[in-house]
Short mmCIF file of C-alpha atoms in Angstrom, two decimals:
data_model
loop_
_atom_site.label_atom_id
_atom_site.label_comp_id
_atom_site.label_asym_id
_atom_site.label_seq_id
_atom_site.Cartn_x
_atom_site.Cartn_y
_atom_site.Cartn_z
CA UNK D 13 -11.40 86.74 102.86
CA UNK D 14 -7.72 86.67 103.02
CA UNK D 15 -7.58 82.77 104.82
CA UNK D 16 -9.88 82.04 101.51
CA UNK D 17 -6.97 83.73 99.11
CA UNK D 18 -4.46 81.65 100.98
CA UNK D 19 -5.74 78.36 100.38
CA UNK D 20 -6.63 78.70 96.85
CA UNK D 21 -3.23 79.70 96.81
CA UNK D 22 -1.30 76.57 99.05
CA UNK D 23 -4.22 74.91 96.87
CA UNK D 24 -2.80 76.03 93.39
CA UNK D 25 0.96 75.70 94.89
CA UNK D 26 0.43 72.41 95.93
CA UNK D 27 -0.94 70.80 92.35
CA UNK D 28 1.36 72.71 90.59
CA UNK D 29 4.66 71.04 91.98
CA UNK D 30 3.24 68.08 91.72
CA UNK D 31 2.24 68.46 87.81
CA UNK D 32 5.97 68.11 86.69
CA UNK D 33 8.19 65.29 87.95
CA UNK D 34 11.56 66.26 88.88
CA UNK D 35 13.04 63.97 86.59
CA UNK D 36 10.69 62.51 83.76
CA UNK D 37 12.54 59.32 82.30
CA UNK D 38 11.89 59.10 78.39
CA UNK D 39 10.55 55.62 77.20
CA UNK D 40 9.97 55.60 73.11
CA UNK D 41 9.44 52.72 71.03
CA UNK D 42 11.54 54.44 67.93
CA UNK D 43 15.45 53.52 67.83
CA UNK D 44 17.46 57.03 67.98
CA UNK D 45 18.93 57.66 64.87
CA UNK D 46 23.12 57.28 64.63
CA UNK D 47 24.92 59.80 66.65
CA UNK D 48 26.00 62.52 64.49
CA UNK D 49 29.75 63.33 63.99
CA UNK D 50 30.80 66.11 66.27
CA UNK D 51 33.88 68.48 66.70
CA UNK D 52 35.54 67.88 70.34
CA UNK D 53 37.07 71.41 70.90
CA UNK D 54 40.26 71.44 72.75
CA UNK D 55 40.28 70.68 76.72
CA UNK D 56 39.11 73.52 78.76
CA UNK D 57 40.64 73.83 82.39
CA UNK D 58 37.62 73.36 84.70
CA UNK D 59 35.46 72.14 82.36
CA UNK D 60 33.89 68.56 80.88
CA UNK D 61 32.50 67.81 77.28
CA UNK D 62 28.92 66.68 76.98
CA UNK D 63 28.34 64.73 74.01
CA UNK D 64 25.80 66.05 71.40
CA UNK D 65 23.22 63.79 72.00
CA UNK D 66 19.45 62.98 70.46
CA UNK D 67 16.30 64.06 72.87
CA UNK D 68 13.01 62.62 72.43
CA UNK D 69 10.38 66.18 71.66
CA UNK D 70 7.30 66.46 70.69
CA UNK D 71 7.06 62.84 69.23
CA UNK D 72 10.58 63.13 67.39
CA UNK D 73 14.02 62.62 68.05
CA UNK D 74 15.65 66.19 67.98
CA UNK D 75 19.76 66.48 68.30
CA UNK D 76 21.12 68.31 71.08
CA UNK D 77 24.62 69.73 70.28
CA UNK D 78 27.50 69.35 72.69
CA UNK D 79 28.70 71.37 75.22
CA UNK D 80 31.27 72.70 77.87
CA UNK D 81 29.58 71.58 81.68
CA UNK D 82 31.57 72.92 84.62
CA UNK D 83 33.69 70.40 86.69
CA UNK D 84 32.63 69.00 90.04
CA UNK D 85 35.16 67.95 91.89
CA UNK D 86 35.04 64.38 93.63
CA UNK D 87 32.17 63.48 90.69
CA UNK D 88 32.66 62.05 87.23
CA UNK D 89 30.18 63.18 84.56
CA UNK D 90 28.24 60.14 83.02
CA UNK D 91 27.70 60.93 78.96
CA UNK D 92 24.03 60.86 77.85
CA UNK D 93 22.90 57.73 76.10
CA UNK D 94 19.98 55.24 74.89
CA UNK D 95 19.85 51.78 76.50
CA UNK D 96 17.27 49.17 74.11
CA UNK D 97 15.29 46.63 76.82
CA UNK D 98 12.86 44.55 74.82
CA UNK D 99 12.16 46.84 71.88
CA UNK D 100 11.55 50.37 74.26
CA UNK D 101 14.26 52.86 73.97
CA UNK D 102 14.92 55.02 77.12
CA UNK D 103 17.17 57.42 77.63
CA UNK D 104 19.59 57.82 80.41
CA UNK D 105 20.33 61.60 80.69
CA UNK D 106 24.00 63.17 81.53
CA UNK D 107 24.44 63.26 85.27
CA UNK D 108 27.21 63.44 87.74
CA UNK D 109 28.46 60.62 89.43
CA UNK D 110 30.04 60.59 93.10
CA UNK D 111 32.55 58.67 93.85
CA UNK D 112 34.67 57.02 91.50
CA UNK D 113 36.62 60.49 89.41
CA UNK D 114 38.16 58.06 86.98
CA UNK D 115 35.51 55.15 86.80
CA UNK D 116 38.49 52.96 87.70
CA UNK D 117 35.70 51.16 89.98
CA UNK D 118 37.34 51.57 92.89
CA UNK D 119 35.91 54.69 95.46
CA UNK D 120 37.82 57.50 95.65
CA UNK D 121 38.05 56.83 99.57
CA UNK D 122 40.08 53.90 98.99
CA UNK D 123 42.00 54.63 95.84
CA UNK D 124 45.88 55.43 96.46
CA UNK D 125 45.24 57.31 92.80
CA UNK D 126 42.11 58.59 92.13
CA UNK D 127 42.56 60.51 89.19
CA UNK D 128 44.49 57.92 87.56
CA UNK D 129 41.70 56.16 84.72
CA UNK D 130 44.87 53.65 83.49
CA UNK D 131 45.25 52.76 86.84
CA UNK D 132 45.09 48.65 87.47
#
C-alpha cells in the first residue's frame, strides 16, 4: 500500500513541475499601450530601478508600477520591454545580465574600467 501512495505521489510530482514552464515568454498580437509617466525616486545605495512596465493578464495589458530590485554585483539589470517582429508583440522581461556592469560592450574581465558607462 505505501509503494502504491508513493507513486501516485512521484506520479502527481512529476506532472505538476512540468505544468508550468519556468519562464513562459508572452507573444500578443495587441501593441502595449504608451508607457505611463513615472516618478524615479532618488538613488538608493544597493539598489536598481525597475521601470513600471505593462504585463500581458488575463487577455489585457495591465501596468506594473516600478520598483527598487537589489544590486548584483558583476551583473547589469536589463529594463523590461516589448520588441514588435511582424505584427506579434512579445515581451522581454527584466533580468540580470553578467558580464558587462556598464553595457560599455566590453566584459568586465577585460575592461581597465568597468563601472565606467562613458567610457570609450
Amino acid at each position: 500500500m505505501s509503494r502504491r501512495k508513493f507513486l501516485v505521489a512521484l506520479l502527481a510530482a512529476t506532472l505538476g513541475a512540468g505544468a508550468v514552464p519556468a519562464e513562459a515568454v508572452v507573444v500578443v498580437r495587441k501593441a502595449p499601450p504608451a508607457a505611463r509617466d513615472e516618478t524615479v525616486p532618488a538613488a538608493r545605495r544597493g539598489y536598481v530601478w525597475a521601470n513600471g512596465h505593462w504585463q500581458w493578464r488575463n487577455g489585457a495589458h495591465r501596468w506594473v508600477r516600478g520598483t527598487w530590485i537589489r544590486e548584483r554585483r558583476g551583473y547589469r539589470y536589463s529594463q523590461p520591454e516589448w520588441i514588435e517582429r511582424n505584427g506579434r508583440w512579445t515581451l522581454n522581461r527584466g533580468a540580470w545580465r553578467r558580464g558587462d556592469r556598464d553595457g560599455d560592450g566590453v566584459p568586465n574581465r577585460m575592461d581597465r574600467a568597468p563601472d565606467n558607462p562613458r567610457r570609450y
